[in-house]
Coordinates of C-alpha atoms in Angstrom, one line a residue:
M10 CA 25.8 -3.1 -4.9
I11 CA 22.4 -1.5 -4.6
N12 CA 20.9 -1.3 -8.1
L13 CA 18.5 1.4 -9.2
T14 CA 16.8 1.8 -12.6
Y15 CA 16.0 5.3 -13.7
R16 CA 13.8 6.2 -16.7
I17 CA 15.4 9.4 -17.9
E18 CA 14.4 11.9 -20.5
T19 CA 16.5 14.7 -22.0
S20 CA 17.0 16.8 -25.1
G21 CA 20.8 16.3 -24.5
S22 CA 22.9 13.2 -24.1
I23 CA 21.5 10.2 -22.3
E24 CA 25.0 8.9 -21.7
M25 CA 26.3 12.1 -20.2
L26 CA 23.2 12.5 -17.9
A27 CA 23.5 8.9 -16.7
A28 CA 27.1 9.5 -15.8
K29 CA 26.1 12.7 -14.1
I30 CA 23.5 11.0 -11.9
A31 CA 26.1 8.4 -10.9
S32 CA 28.7 11.1 -10.1
D33 CA 26.4 13.7 -8.4
Q34 CA 24.8 11.1 -6.2
S35 CA 28.0 9.6 -4.9
T36 CA 31.5 11.2 -5.0
G37 CA 31.1 13.9 -7.6
T38 CA 30.7 17.7 -7.4
F39 CA 31.0 20.4 -10.0
V40 CA 34.8 20.8 -9.4
A41 CA 37.5 18.3 -8.3
L42 CA 37.9 18.4 -4.5
P43 CA 41.0 17.8 -2.3
G44 CA 40.9 14.1 -1.2
E45 CA 38.9 13.0 -4.1
T46 CA 41.3 10.2 -5.1
E47 CA 40.9 7.5 -7.7
E48 CA 41.0 5.0 -4.8
L49 CA 38.1 6.7 -3.1
K50 CA 36.1 6.8 -6.3
A51 CA 36.7 3.1 -6.9
R52 CA 35.5 2.3 -3.4
V53 CA 32.2 4.3 -3.2
A54 CA 31.5 5.9 -6.5
A55 CA 28.2 4.8 -8.3
R56 CA 28.5 3.3 -11.7
V57 CA 26.4 3.2 -14.8
L58 CA 25.8 -0.5 -15.6
A59 CA 23.5 -0.4 -18.6
I60 CA 21.5 2.0 -20.9
R61 CA 18.5 0.7 -22.7
P62 CA 17.1 3.2 -25.2
L63 CA 13.3 3.8 -25.4
P64 CA 11.2 5.6 -28.0
D65 CA 11.5 9.4 -28.0
A66 CA 8.9 11.5 -26.2
A67 CA 7.1 14.1 -28.3
Q68 CA 6.6 16.4 -25.3
P69 CA 8.8 16.9 -22.2
S70 CA 7.5 15.6 -18.9
I71 CA 8.6 18.9 -17.3
P72 CA 6.9 21.6 -19.4
E73 CA 9.6 24.2 -19.1
A74 CA 12.3 21.8 -20.4
G75 CA 12.5 23.5 -23.8
N76 CA 12.5 22.0 -27.3
G77 CA 13.0 18.4 -28.3
P78 CA 13.3 15.8 -29.5
F79 CA 13.4 14.3 -26.0
K80 CA 15.4 11.1 -25.9
R81 CA 14.5 8.4 -23.3
A82 CA 16.2 5.4 -21.8
D83 CA 16.1 3.1 -18.8
V84 CA 19.5 3.4 -17.1
D85 CA 20.8 1.0 -14.5
I86 CA 23.1 2.6 -11.9
A87 CA 24.8 0.7 -9.1
F88 CA 25.7 2.2 -5.7
P89 CA 28.3 0.5 -3.6
F90 CA 26.8 -0.9 -0.4
D91 CA 29.6 0.8 1.6
A92 CA 28.4 4.2 0.5
I93 CA 24.8 3.7 1.8
G94 CA 24.6 0.7 4.2
T95 CA 21.2 -0.5 5.2
D96 CA 19.9 2.9 6.4
L97 CA 16.7 3.5 4.4
A98 CA 16.9 7.3 4.9
A99 CA 20.4 7.3 3.4
L100 CA 19.1 5.1 0.5
M101 CA 16.2 7.4 -0.2
T102 CA 18.5 10.5 0.0
I103 CA 21.4 9.2 -2.1
A104 CA 19.9 7.0 -4.7
I105 CA 16.5 8.7 -5.2
G106 CA 16.1 12.1 -3.6
G107 CA 18.8 14.2 -5.2
T108 CA 18.2 12.8 -8.7
Y109 CA 15.2 15.0 -9.4
S110 CA 17.2 18.2 -9.1
I111 CA 19.8 17.4 -11.8
R112 CA 19.9 20.0 -14.5
G113 CA 19.3 18.8 -18.1
L114 CA 16.6 16.2 -17.3
S115 CA 13.2 16.8 -18.8
G116 CA 11.9 13.8 -16.9
I117 CA 13.2 11.2 -14.5
R118 CA 11.3 8.3 -12.8
V119 CA 12.7 5.6 -10.6
V120 CA 11.3 2.4 -12.0
D121 CA 13.1 -0.4 -10.2
M122 CA 15.3 -1.1 -7.2
K123 CA 17.2 -4.3 -6.3
L124 CA 18.6 -4.6 -2.8
P125 CA 21.6 -6.8 -1.9
E126 CA 21.6 -9.7 0.5
E127 CA 22.9 -7.3 3.3
F128 CA 19.4 -6.0 3.7
R129 CA 18.1 -9.4 4.7
G130 CA 17.3 -9.1 8.4
A131 CA 18.5 -5.5 8.7
H132 CA 14.9 -4.3 9.2
P133 CA 12.1 -6.1 11.1
G134 CA 9.7 -6.5 8.1
P135 CA 6.1 -7.7 8.6
Q136 CA 5.2 -9.1 12.0
F137 CA 2.0 -10.8 10.9
G138 CA 1.5 -10.5 7.1
L139 CA -0.7 -12.9 5.3
V140 CA -0.3 -15.8 7.7
G141 CA -0.9 -13.8 10.8
S142 CA -3.9 -12.0 9.3
R143 CA -5.5 -15.3 8.4
R144 CA -4.7 -16.7 11.9
L145 CA -6.2 -13.8 13.7
T146 CA -9.3 -13.6 11.6
G147 CA -9.8 -17.4 11.3
V148 CA -10.3 -17.1 7.6
E149 CA -8.8 -19.8 5.3
G150 CA -9.4 -20.8 1.7
R151 CA -11.1 -17.5 0.6
P152 CA -10.3 -13.8 0.7
I153 CA -10.6 -11.9 4.0
I154 CA -13.8 -9.8 3.5
G155 CA -13.6 -6.3 5.0
T156 CA -15.3 -3.0 5.1
I157 CA -14.8 0.6 6.1
V158 CA -16.9 2.6 8.5
K159 CA -18.8 5.1 6.4
P160 CA -19.5 8.0 6.4
A161 CA -15.8 8.5 6.9
L162 CA -16.3 11.6 9.1
G163 CA -19.1 12.6 11.4
L164 CA -20.2 9.4 13.1
R165 CA -20.0 9.5 16.9
P166 CA -18.7 6.5 18.8
H167 CA -22.1 5.1 19.7
E168 CA -23.2 5.5 16.0
T169 CA -20.1 3.8 14.8
A170 CA -20.7 1.0 17.3
K171 CA -24.2 0.4 16.0
M172 CA -23.0 -0.1 12.5
V173 CA -20.1 -2.3 13.7
G174 CA -22.6 -4.5 15.6
E175 CA -24.6 -5.2 12.4
L176 CA -21.5 -5.9 10.4
I177 CA -20.2 -8.3 13.0
E178 CA -23.5 -10.2 13.1
A179 CA -23.4 -10.4 9.2
G180 CA -20.2 -12.3 9.3
V181 CA -17.7 -9.7 8.1
D182 CA -14.0 -10.6 8.8
F183 CA -12.4 -7.2 9.0
I184 CA -13.6 -3.6 9.7
K185 CA -11.4 -0.5 9.6
D186 CA -11.6 3.2 10.4
D187 CA -11.3 5.3 7.3
E188 CA -7.8 6.7 7.0
K189 CA -9.2 10.2 7.6
L190 CA -10.5 9.2 11.0
M191 CA -7.9 9.3 13.8
S192 CA -9.1 11.1 17.0
P193 CA -11.3 14.0 16.2
A194 CA -13.3 15.9 18.9
Y195 CA -16.6 14.2 18.0
S196 CA -15.1 10.7 18.0
P197 CA -12.0 10.5 20.2
L198 CA -10.0 7.2 19.7
R199 CA -10.4 6.3 23.4
E200 CA -14.2 6.6 23.2
R201 CA -14.4 4.7 19.9
V202 CA -12.4 1.9 21.3
K203 CA -14.6 1.8 24.4
A204 CA -17.7 1.6 22.3
I205 CA -16.5 -1.0 19.7
M206 CA -14.2 -3.5 21.5
P207 CA -16.9 -4.9 23.8
L208 CA -19.0 -5.8 20.7
I209 CA -16.0 -7.6 19.2
L210 CA -15.0 -9.4 22.4
D211 CA -18.6 -10.4 23.1
H212 CA -19.0 -11.9 19.6
E213 CA -15.7 -13.7 20.1
Q214 CA -16.9 -15.2 23.4
K215 CA -20.1 -16.4 21.8
T216 CA -18.7 -17.8 18.5
G217 CA -14.9 -18.3 19.0
R218 CA -14.4 -15.9 16.0
K219 CA -12.8 -12.5 16.5
V220 CA -13.5 -9.9 13.9
M221 CA -10.4 -7.8 13.2
Y222 CA -11.0 -4.0 13.7
A223 CA -8.3 -1.6 12.5
F224 CA -8.4 1.6 14.5
G225 CA -6.8 4.7 13.2
I226 CA -3.8 5.5 15.5
S227 CA -1.6 7.6 13.2
H228 CA 0.0 10.7 14.8
A229 CA 2.9 13.0 13.9
D230 CA 4.3 12.5 17.5
P231 CA 5.6 8.9 17.7
D232 CA 5.0 8.9 21.5
Q233 CA 1.4 9.8 21.1
M234 CA 1.0 7.2 18.3
M235 CA 2.4 4.6 20.7
R236 CA -0.1 5.7 23.4
N237 CA -2.8 5.2 20.8
H238 CA -1.4 1.8 20.0
D239 CA -1.3 0.8 23.6
L240 CA -4.9 1.9 24.1
V241 CA -6.1 -0.4 21.3
L242 CA -3.9 -3.4 22.4
E243 CA -4.9 -3.1 26.1
A244 CA -8.6 -3.1 25.1
G245 CA -8.1 -6.4 23.2
G246 CA -7.7 -5.0 19.7
N247 CA -5.3 -6.5 17.2
C248 CA -5.0 -4.1 14.3
A249 CA -4.3 -0.5 13.4
V250 CA -4.6 1.8 10.3
I251 CA -1.3 3.6 9.7
N252 CA -1.1 6.5 7.3
I253 CA 2.4 5.7 6.3
N254 CA 3.2 8.8 4.3
S255 CA 2.0 11.0 7.1
I256 CA 4.1 9.4 9.8
G257 CA 7.2 8.9 7.8
F258 CA 10.0 6.3 7.9
G259 CA 11.0 7.2 11.5
G260 CA 7.5 7.0 12.8
M261 CA 7.0 3.6 11.2
A262 CA 10.2 2.3 12.5
Y263 CA 9.5 3.5 16.0
L264 CA 6.0 1.9 15.9
R265 CA 7.0 -1.4 14.4
K266 CA 9.7 -2.1 17.0
R267 CA 7.2 -1.8 19.8
S268 CA 4.0 -3.0 18.1
G269 CA 1.7 -5.9 19.1
L270 CA -0.8 -5.0 16.4
V271 CA -1.3 -5.9 12.8
L272 CA -0.2 -2.7 10.9
H273 CA -2.6 -1.9 8.0
A274 CA -0.9 0.6 5.7
H275 CA -2.9 3.3 3.9
R276 CA -0.8 4.9 1.1
N277 CA -2.6 8.2 0.9
G278 CA -0.1 10.7 -0.6
W279 CA 1.7 8.1 -2.7
D280 CA -0.2 9.3 -5.8
I281 CA 1.7 12.6 -6.1
L282 CA 4.9 10.6 -6.5
T283 CA 3.6 8.5 -9.4
R284 CA 0.7 10.0 -11.4
H285 CA 2.9 11.5 -14.1
S286 CA 4.4 8.6 -16.0
G287 CA 7.7 10.5 -16.7
L288 CA 8.3 11.6 -13.1
G289 CA 8.5 10.3 -9.5
M290 CA 8.7 6.6 -8.9
D291 CA 6.9 3.4 -9.4
F292 CA 5.1 1.7 -6.5
K293 CA 7.3 -1.3 -7.1
V294 CA 10.2 0.8 -5.7
W295 CA 8.4 2.7 -3.0
Q296 CA 6.7 -0.2 -1.4
Q297 CA 10.0 -1.9 -0.6
F298 CA 10.8 0.7 2.0
W299 CA 7.6 0.2 3.9
R300 CA 7.7 -3.6 3.8
L301 CA 11.2 -3.6 5.2
L302 CA 10.0 -1.2 7.9
G303 CA 7.2 -3.6 8.9
V304 CA 3.9 -3.1 7.0
D305 CA 1.6 -6.2 7.4
Q306 CA -1.3 -5.2 5.1
F307 CA -1.0 -2.8 2.2
Q308 CA -3.9 -1.0 0.5
I309 CA -3.4 -0.8 -3.2
N310 CA -6.8 0.2 -4.7
G311 CA -8.5 -2.4 -7.0
I312 CA -10.1 -3.3 -10.3
G313 CA -12.4 -0.5 -11.5
S314 CA -11.1 1.9 -8.8
K315 CA -13.1 5.0 -8.1
Y316 CA -9.8 7.0 -8.3
W317 CA -7.4 7.7 -11.1
E318 CA -5.4 4.5 -11.1
P319 CA -5.9 2.1 -14.1
D320 CA -6.4 -1.6 -13.5
E321 CA -2.9 -2.4 -14.9
S322 CA -1.4 -0.3 -12.1
F323 CA -3.3 -2.2 -9.5
I324 CA -2.1 -5.5 -10.9
R325 CA 1.5 -4.4 -10.8
S326 CA 1.0 -3.2 -7.2
F327 CA -0.5 -6.5 -6.3
E328 CA 2.5 -8.3 -7.8
A329 CA 4.9 -6.0 -6.1
V330 CA 3.7 -6.5 -2.5
T331 CA 3.4 -10.3 -3.0
T332 CA 6.8 -10.8 -4.5
P333 CA 9.4 -11.7 -1.8
L334 CA 12.3 -9.3 -1.3
F335 CA 14.3 -12.0 0.4
S336 CA 11.7 -14.4 1.8
P337 CA 8.0 -15.1 1.6
D338 CA 7.8 -13.8 5.2
D339 CA 8.5 -10.2 4.0
C340 CA 5.5 -10.1 1.8
A341 CA 2.6 -7.9 2.8
L342 CA -1.1 -9.0 2.6
P343 CA -2.5 -7.1 -0.5
V344 CA -5.7 -5.1 0.2
A345 CA -7.9 -4.4 -2.8
G346 CA -10.1 -1.4 -2.1
S347 CA -11.5 1.8 -3.5
G348 CA -14.9 1.6 -5.1
Q349 CA -15.1 -2.2 -4.7
W350 CA -18.2 -4.3 -4.5
G351 CA -18.8 -8.0 -5.4
G352 CA -18.9 -7.1 -9.1
Q353 CA -15.1 -6.8 -9.4
A354 CA -14.5 -10.2 -7.7
P355 CA -14.3 -12.4 -10.9
E356 CA -11.8 -10.1 -12.7
T357 CA -9.8 -9.6 -9.5
Y358 CA -9.6 -13.3 -9.0
E359 CA -8.5 -14.0 -12.6
R360 CA -6.0 -11.1 -13.0
T361 CA -4.2 -11.7 -9.7
G362 CA -3.4 -15.3 -10.7
R363 CA -6.6 -16.9 -9.3
T364 CA -5.5 -16.3 -5.7
V365 CA -7.7 -15.8 -2.7
D366 CA -4.8 -14.5 -0.6
L367 CA -6.0 -10.9 -0.3
L368 CA -8.1 -8.7 1.9
Y369 CA -11.1 -7.5 -0.2
L370 CA -12.2 -4.2 1.2
C371 CA -15.5 -2.6 0.3
G372 CA -16.8 0.6 1.8
G373 CA -20.0 1.8 0.1
G374 CA -20.1 -1.6 -1.7
I375 CA -21.1 -3.1 1.6
V376 CA -22.4 -0.3 3.8
S377 CA -24.6 1.1 1.1
H378 CA -26.3 -2.2 0.0
P379 CA -30.0 -1.5 -0.4
D380 CA -30.9 -4.0 2.3
G381 CA -28.3 -2.7 4.7
P382 CA -24.6 -3.5 5.6
G383 CA -25.4 -7.0 6.7
A384 CA -26.8 -7.9 3.3
G385 CA -23.8 -6.1 1.8
V386 CA -21.4 -8.5 3.5
R387 CA -23.3 -11.5 2.3
A388 CA -23.4 -10.2 -1.3
V389 CA -19.6 -9.8 -1.4
Q390 CA -19.1 -13.3 0.1
Q391 CA -21.5 -14.7 -2.6
A392 CA -19.7 -12.9 -5.4
W393 CA -16.3 -14.4 -4.4
Q394 CA -17.9 -17.8 -4.1
A395 CA -19.2 -17.4 -7.6
A396 CA -15.8 -16.1 -8.9
V397 CA -13.9 -19.1 -7.5
E398 CA -16.4 -21.6 -8.7
G399 CA -16.4 -20.0 -12.2
I400 CA -20.1 -19.2 -12.2
P401 CA -21.2 -15.9 -13.8
L402 CA -22.4 -13.5 -11.2
R403 CA -25.8 -13.0 -12.7
D404 CA -26.4 -16.7 -12.8
F405 CA -25.3 -17.1 -9.2
A406 CA -27.5 -14.2 -8.2
R407 CA -30.7 -16.0 -9.3
S408 CA -30.5 -18.0 -6.1
H409 CA -28.7 -15.4 -3.9
V410 CA -30.9 -12.4 -3.3
E411 CA -28.2 -10.3 -1.6
L412 CA -26.0 -10.5 -4.6
A413 CA -28.9 -9.9 -7.0
R414 CA -29.8 -6.7 -5.1
S415 CA -26.1 -5.6 -5.1
I416 CA -26.0 -6.0 -8.9
E417 CA -29.1 -3.9 -9.2
K418 CA -27.5 -1.0 -7.3
F419 CA -23.9 -1.2 -8.2
A420 CA -23.6 -2.7 -11.7
D421 CA -23.4 0.7 -13.4
G422 CA -20.2 1.4 -11.5
K423 CA -21.5 4.7 -9.9
A424 CA -22.9 3.8 -6.5
A425 CA -20.0 2.0 -4.8

């Protein structure tokens, strides 16, 4: 069975709506149909397994739902594997997609999904993940420290390369194109690769250490995306930014089967699925699809994010991508980003279980350091050293000028 948990809200009967979801999303329709036998229902009909009542809602999640009170419950529904198989498009359509249109619901949110053993090995999963990312960057025993080329839009290839050169010399582990940068007229991907990769390869030749650069290769045409992929790979690159919502399940599956690059997933667009607590779906559910399809690194915002997401949501997302579906090999490397600088390192370290198995991604928190991007890299490295050693940042900063200058600029939470 494929088990889904729905948080449903209604002014009517929870039990009736739970049964309706199970029926509508499997064998049922509004009238009995020829051929709809009891044997057929027993074989492929979804079943309500459990109903756990929750406190009533004072207001409906969908404003036009009418008058309350609005009863709420978490409802477990099981779908027979024979009705869906391992096709992720079928799973999304049957178990999730159609539930939102059912009449009588004032709110519905998919909050959990447990896949059966048949899904093990049915999809490629991550090719590199944490272990491969560490091997390719040569980083062990601490977070992979990364940054984003800023400003996100407007820099030409030679301007981007100048900044990349300084970041490489400063000892950064990872650099990425902003998700908004793919192949615009002022910075075509081909020209960007041509300007940046010689710097990375020259540094590797001199030091034996290869900085990972994630180029934005996303495209609605899978064939063009593969041409972009091949351009990066042939130039000696090893990573790509993938805007997963923009390319879809099919694009991701097509790419992963042919890919030789680490696939760094940006989840832009996910927020519309989840910002209302009574609608949409939890990241815990949504991320399973992308990990099965082959995401290696997963951006999930961070502590003190500059966006809407509260810290508790980041922690749940971190736990989700690092919890095996079937094996530790199917975990993605969590990427903490969005308004990050060294100041969030201690809390990030403590609240993620005192782990250093993450990519810590700072945009302005590195690039906008008052003494330049190079000092920004060193400041974040120092912050993480202090966090792991249990030394308060301001104490550590007394003997580390880059961190001290970073605290001066970013400590009010507005500049990063």
